[in-house]
CSV table of C-alpha atoms in Angstrom, one decimal:
chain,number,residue,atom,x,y,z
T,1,UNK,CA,83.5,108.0,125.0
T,2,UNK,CA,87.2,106.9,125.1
T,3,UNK,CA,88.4,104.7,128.0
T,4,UNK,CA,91.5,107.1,128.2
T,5,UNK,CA,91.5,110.0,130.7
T,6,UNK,CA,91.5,113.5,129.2
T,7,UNK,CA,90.9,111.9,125.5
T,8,UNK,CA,89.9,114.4,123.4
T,9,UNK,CA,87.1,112.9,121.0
T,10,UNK,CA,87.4,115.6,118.3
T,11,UNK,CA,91.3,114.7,118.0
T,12,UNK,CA,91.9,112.7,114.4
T,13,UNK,CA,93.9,109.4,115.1
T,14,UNK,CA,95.6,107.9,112.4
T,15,UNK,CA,94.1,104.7,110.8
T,16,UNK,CA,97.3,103.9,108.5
T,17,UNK,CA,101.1,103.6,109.6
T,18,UNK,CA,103.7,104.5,107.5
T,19,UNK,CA,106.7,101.7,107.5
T,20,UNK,CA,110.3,103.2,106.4
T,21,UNK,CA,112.9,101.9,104.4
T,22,UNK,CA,116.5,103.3,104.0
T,23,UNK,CA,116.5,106.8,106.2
T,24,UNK,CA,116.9,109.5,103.7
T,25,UNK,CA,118.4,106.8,101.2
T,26,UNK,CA,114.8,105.8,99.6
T,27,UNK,CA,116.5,105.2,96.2
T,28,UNK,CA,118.8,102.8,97.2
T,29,UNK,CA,115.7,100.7,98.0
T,30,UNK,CA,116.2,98.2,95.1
T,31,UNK,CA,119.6,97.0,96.3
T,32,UNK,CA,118.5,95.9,99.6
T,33,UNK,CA,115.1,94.5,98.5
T,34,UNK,CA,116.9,91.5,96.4
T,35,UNK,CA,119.1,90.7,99.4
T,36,UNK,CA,116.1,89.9,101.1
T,37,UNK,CA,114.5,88.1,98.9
T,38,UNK,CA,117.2,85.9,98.5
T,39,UNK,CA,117.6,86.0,102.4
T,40,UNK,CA,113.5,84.8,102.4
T,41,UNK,CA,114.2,82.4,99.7
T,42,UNK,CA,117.0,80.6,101.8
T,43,UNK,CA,114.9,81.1,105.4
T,44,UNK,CA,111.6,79.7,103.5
T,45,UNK,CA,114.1,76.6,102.1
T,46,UNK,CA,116.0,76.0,105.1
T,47,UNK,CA,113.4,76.0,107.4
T,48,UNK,CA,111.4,73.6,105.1
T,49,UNK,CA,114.3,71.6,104.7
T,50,UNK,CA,114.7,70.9,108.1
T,51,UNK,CA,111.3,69.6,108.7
T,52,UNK,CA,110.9,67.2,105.4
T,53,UNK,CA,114.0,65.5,106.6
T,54,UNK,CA,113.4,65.0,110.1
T,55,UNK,CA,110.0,64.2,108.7
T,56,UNK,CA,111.1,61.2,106.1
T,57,UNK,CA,113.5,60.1,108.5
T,58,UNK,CA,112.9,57.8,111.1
T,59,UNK,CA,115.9,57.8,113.3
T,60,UNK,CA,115.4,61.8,113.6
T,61,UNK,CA,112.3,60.9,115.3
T,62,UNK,CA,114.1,61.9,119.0
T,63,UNK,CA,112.9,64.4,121.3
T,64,UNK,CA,116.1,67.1,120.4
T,65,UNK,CA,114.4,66.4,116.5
T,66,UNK,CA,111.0,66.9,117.4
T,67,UNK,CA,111.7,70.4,119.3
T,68,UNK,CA,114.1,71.4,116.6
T,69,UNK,CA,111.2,70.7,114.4
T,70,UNK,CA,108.7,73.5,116.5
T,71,UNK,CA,111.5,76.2,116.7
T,72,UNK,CA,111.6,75.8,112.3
T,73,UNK,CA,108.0,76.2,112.3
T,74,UNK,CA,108.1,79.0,114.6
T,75,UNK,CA,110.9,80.7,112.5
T,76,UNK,CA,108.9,80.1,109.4
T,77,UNK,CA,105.9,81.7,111.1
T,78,UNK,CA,107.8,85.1,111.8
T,79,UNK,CA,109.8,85.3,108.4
T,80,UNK,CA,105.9,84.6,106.7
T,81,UNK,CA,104.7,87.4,108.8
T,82,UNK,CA,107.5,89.7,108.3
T,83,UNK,CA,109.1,89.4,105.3
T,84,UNK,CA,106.2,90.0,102.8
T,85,UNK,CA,105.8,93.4,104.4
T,86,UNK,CA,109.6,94.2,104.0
T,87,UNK,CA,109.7,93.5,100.3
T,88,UNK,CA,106.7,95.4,99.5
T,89,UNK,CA,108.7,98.4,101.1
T,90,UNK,CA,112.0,98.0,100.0
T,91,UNK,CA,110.7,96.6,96.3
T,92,UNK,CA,108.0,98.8,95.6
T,93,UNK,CA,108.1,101.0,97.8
T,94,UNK,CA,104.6,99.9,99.1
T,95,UNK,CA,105.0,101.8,102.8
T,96,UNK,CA,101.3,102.1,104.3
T,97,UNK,CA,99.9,100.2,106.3
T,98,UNK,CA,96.3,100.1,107.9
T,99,UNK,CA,96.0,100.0,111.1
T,100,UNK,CA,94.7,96.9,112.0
T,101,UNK,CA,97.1,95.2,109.7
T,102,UNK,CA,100.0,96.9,111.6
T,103,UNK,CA,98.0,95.6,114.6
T,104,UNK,CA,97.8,92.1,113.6
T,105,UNK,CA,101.4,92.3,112.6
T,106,UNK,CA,102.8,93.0,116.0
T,107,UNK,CA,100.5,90.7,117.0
T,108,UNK,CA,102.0,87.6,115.3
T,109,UNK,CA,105.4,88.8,115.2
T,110,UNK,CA,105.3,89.1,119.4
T,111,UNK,CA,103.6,85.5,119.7
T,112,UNK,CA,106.3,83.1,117.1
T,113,UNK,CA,109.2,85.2,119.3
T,114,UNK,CA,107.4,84.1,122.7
T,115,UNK,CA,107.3,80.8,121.1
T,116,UNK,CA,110.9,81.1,120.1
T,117,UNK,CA,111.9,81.7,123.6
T,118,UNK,CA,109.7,79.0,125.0
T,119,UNK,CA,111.5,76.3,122.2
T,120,UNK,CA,114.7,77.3,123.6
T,121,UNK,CA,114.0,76.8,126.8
T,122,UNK,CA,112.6,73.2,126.3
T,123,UNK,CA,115.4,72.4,124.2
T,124,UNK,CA,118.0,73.8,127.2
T,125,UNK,CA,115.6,70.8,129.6
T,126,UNK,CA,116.3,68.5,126.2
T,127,UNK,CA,119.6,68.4,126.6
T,128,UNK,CA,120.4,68.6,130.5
T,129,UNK,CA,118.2,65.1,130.7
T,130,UNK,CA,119.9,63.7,127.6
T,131,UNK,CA,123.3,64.5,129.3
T,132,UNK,CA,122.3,64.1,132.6
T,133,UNK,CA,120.2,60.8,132.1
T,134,UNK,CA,121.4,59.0,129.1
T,135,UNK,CA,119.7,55.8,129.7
T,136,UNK,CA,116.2,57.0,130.5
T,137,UNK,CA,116.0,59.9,127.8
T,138,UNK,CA,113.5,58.2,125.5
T,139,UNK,CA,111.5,57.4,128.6
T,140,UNK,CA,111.4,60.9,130.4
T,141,UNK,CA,110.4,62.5,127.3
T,142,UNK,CA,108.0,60.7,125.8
T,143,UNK,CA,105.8,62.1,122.2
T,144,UNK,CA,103.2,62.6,125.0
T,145,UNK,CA,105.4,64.6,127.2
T,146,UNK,CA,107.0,66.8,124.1
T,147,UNK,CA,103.4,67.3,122.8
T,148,UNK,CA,102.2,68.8,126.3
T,149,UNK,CA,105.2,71.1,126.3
T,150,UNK,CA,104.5,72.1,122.8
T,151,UNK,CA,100.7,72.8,123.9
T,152,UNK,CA,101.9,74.7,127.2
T,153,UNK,CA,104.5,77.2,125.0
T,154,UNK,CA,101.4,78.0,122.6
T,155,UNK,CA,99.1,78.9,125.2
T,156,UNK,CA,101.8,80.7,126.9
T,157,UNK,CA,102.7,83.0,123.9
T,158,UNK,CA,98.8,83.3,122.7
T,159,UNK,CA,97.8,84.7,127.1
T,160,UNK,CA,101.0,86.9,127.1
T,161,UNK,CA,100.5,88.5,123.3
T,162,UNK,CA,96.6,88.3,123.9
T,163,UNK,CA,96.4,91.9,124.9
T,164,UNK,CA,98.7,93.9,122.9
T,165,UNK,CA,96.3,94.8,120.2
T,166,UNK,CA,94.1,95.9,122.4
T,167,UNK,CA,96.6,97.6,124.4
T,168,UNK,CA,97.4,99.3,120.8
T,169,UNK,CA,93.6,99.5,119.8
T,170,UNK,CA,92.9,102.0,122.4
T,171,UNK,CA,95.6,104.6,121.8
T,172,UNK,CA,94.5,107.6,120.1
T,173,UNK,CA,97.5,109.0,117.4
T,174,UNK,CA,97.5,112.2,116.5
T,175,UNK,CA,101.4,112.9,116.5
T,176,UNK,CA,103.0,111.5,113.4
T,177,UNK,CA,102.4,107.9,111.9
T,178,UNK,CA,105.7,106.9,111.1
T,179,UNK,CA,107.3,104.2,111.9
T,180,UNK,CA,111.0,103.3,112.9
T,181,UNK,CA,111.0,99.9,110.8
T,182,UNK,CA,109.7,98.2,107.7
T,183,UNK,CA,107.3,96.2,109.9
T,184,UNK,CA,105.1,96.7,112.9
T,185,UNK,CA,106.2,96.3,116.7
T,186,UNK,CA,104.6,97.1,119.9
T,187,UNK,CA,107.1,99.2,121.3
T,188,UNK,CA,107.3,100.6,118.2
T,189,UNK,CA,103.9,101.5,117.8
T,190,UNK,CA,102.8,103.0,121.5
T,191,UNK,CA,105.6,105.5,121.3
T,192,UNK,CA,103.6,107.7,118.3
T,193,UNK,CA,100.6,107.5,120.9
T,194,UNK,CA,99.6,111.2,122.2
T,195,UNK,CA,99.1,110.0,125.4
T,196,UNK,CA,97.8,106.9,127.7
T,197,UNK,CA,101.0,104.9,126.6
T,198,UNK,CA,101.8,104.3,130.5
T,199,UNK,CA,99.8,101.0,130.7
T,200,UNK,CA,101.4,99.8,127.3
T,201,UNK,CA,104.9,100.2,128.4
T,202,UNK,CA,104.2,98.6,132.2
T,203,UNK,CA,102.7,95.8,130.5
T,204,UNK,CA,105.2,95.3,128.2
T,205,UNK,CA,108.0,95.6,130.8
T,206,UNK,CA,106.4,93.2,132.8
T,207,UNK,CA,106.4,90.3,130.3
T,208,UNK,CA,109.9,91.0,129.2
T,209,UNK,CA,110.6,90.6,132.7
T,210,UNK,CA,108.4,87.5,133.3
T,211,UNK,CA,108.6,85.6,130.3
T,212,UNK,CA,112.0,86.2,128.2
T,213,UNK,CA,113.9,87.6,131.2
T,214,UNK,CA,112.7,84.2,133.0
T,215,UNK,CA,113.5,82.0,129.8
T,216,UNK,CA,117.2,83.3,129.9
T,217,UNK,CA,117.4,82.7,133.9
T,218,UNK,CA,116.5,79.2,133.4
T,219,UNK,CA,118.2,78.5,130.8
T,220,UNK,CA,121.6,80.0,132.4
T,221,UNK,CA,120.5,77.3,135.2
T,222,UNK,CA,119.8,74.2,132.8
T,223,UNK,CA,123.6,74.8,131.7
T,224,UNK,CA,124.9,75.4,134.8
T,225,UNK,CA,123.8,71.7,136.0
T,226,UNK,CA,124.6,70.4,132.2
T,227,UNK,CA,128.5,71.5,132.5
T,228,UNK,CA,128.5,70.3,136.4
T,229,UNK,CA,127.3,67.1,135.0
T,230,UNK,CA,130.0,67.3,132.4
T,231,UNK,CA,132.7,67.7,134.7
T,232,UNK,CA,131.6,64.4,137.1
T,233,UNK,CA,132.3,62.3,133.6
T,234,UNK,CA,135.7,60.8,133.9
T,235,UNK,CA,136.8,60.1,130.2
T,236,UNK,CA,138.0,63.8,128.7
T,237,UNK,CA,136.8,62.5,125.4
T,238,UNK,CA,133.2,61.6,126.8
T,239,UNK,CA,133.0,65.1,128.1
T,240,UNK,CA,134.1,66.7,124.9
T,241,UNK,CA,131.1,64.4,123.3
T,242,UNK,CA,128.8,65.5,125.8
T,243,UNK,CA,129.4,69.4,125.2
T,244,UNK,CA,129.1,68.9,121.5
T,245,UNK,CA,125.7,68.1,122.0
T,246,UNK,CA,124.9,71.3,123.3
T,247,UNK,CA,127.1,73.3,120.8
T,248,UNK,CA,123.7,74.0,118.2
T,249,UNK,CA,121.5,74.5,121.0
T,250,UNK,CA,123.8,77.5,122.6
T,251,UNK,CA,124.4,78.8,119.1
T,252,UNK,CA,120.7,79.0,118.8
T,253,UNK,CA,120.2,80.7,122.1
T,254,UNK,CA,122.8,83.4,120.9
T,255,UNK,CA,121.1,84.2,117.4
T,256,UNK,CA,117.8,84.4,119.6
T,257,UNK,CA,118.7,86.7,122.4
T,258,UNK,CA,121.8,88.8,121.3
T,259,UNK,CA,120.6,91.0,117.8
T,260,UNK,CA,117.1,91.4,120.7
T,261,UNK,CA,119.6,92.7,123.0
T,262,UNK,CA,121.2,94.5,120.5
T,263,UNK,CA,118.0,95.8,119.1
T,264,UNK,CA,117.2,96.8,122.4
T,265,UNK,CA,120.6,98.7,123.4
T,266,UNK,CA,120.3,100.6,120.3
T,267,UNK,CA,116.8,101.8,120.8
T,268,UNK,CA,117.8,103.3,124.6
T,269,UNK,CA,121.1,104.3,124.2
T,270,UNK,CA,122.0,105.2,120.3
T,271,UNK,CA,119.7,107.9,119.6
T,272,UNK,CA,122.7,109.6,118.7
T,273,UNK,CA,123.4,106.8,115.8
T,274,UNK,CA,122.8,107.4,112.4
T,275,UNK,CA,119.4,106.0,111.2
T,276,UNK,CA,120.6,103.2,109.2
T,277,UNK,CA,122.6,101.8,112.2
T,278,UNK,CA,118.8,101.2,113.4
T,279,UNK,CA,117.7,100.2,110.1
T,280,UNK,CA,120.5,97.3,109.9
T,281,UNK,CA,119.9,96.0,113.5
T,282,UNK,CA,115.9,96.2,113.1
T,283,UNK,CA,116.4,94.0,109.9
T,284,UNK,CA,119.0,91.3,111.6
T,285,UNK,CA,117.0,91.3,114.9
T,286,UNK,CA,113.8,90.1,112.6
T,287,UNK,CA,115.1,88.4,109.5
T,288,UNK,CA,118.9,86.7,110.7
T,289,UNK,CA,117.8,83.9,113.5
T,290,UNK,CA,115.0,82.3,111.3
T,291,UNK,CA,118.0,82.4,108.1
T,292,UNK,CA,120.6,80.7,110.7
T,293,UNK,CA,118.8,78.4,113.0
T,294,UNK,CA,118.6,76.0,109.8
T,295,UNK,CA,122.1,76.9,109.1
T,296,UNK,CA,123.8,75.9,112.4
T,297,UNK,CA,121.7,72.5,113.3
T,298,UNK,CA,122.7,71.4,109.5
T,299,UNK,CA,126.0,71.9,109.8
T,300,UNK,CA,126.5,71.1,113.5
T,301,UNK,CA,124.1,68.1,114.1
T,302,UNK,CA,125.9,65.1,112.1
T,303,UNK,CA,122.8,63.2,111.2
T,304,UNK,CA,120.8,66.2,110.0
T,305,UNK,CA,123.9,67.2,108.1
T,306,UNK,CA,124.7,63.4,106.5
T,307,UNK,CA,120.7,62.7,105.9
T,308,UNK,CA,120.7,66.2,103.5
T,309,UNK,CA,123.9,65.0,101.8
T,310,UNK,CA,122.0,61.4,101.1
T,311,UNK,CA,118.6,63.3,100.1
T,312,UNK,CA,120.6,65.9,97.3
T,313,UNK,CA,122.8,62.9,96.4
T,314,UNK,CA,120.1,60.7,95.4
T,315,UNK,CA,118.3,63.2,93.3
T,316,UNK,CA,121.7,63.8,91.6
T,317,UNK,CA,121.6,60.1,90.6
T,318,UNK,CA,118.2,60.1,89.7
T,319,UNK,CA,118.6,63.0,87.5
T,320,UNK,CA,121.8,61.2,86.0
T,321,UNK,CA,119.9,58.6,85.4
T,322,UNK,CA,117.3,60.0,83.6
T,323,UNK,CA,119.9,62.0,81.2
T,324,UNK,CA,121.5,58.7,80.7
T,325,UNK,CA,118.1,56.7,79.8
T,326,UNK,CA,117.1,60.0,77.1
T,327,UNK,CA,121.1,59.1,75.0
């Protein structure tokens, strides 16, 4: 017997999903797919990047470093669980999906953005005690302390994204099986349900509510004492070094949050919008932040960005050096 009221037992539910591609545009697929595999080339390279350097170096081995590292391993995480998916759509045209490999999708896709969130959030708590408390940084955040925090925004994302396929698991759908993306989403997902949807939707409103909705309250606070902190520093050019700090970490927040809110806007309000309007937004809300995280510390932090410039620059010499040893 199902667990859902007025379940009909004879009714066929689907066991495959069918992902979409360009709306009514399905042979243009080849001229997105190697766009993304060049944009899953760069996330896989800049992601890795990042850690090997902060990894080799020793004076990267500061608390900022060490949650920078978790949000690149986070992002790699969600473009390895995404991306594969995406090509085999847009390349060959590969749209099916069972199931429980849609399941497990959403499932992993749900918990690296919880995570996401969480890294933020710790980062935003990085920086107001770096700012606010120079002296004693090292001390307050200990490797003991930063492992603890990493441990408590695992377990977060693991309890909140526990019961979503479960959630899913139990839908019966009988309406179509198409979805709105090239990869699997909750949302998503319950809205082909026939019924029983309700529970899905609560639940899901209530941990955007209590989780990311929290994550950005909190973070709006963290900066709020940061810039008052700022302002009580009397040298202008101490202040402008102060807010530099935070310049990566705010660009990071705004790669996070805004193509989600975008995503999100779209979805409610633009059912008017042409298809690929949602196709474009789907694709940056999923595949951009994990491409520009990298991007933005490299370029903004001074050391990640001069350590890079050493690392490429020795292999240029050693490579010089080897052509010069072979003549």
């Amino acid at each position: 017997m199902s667990s859902i009221p007025g379940y009909n037992d004879s009714v066929v539910s689907h066991q495959t999903f069918v992902l979409i591609s360009i709306p009514g545009m399905q042979e243009k697929n080849s001229w997105m797919a190697f766009p993304l595999f060049v944009l899953y080339a760069l996330t896989l390279l800049g992601n890795i990047t990042i850690l090997y350097v902060i990894k080799i170096d020793q004076s990267l081995h500061e608390p900022m470093y060490f949650f920078l590292c978790m949000l690149a391993c986070s992002d790699l995480g969600l473009c390895i669980s995404t991306m594969p998916t995406m090509l085999g759509v847009y390349w060959f045209d590969s749209r099916e999906i069972p199931l429980n490999g849609c399941i497990s999708q959403m499932f992993f896709i749900h918990i690296f953005q919880e995570m996401d969130s969480g890294i933020l959030v710790s980062m935003s708590y990085d920086r107001f005690i770096a700012i606010r408390d120079p002296l004693r940084y090292r001390i307050r955040l200990p490797n003991s302390v930063i492992a603890k925090i990493a441990i408590a925004i695992f377990c977060r994302s693991l309890l909140v994204c526990f019961p979503f396929p479960f959630l899913i698991k139990r839908l019966p759908f009988c309406r179509s099986n198409v979805l709105s993306h090239s990869y699997c989403l909750h949302p998503d997902a319950m809205t082909l349900a026939c019924f029983g949807a309700k529970v899905n939707i609560l639940y899901g409103l209530v941990i955007v509510m209590s989780t990311l909705g929290l994550d950005v309250v909190v973070i709006l606070i963290s900066y709020i004492l940061i810039l008052k902190t700022v302002l009580s520093i009397a040298s202008h050019q101490e202040r402008l070094k102060a807010l530099n700090t935070c310049v990566s970490h705010i660009c990071a927040i705004l790669i996070f949050y805004v193509p989600m809110i975008g995503l999100s806007v779209v979805h409610r309000f633009g059912k008017q919008l042409s298809p690929i309007v949602h196709m474009l937004m789907a694709n940056i809300y999923i595949a951009v932040p994990p491409l520009l995280n990298p991007v933005v510390y490299s370029v903004k932090t001074q050391q990640i960005r001069q350590r890079i410039y050493k690392m490429f620059l020795l292999k240029k010499t050693r490579s010089a050096g080897r052509v010069s040893s072979f003549t």
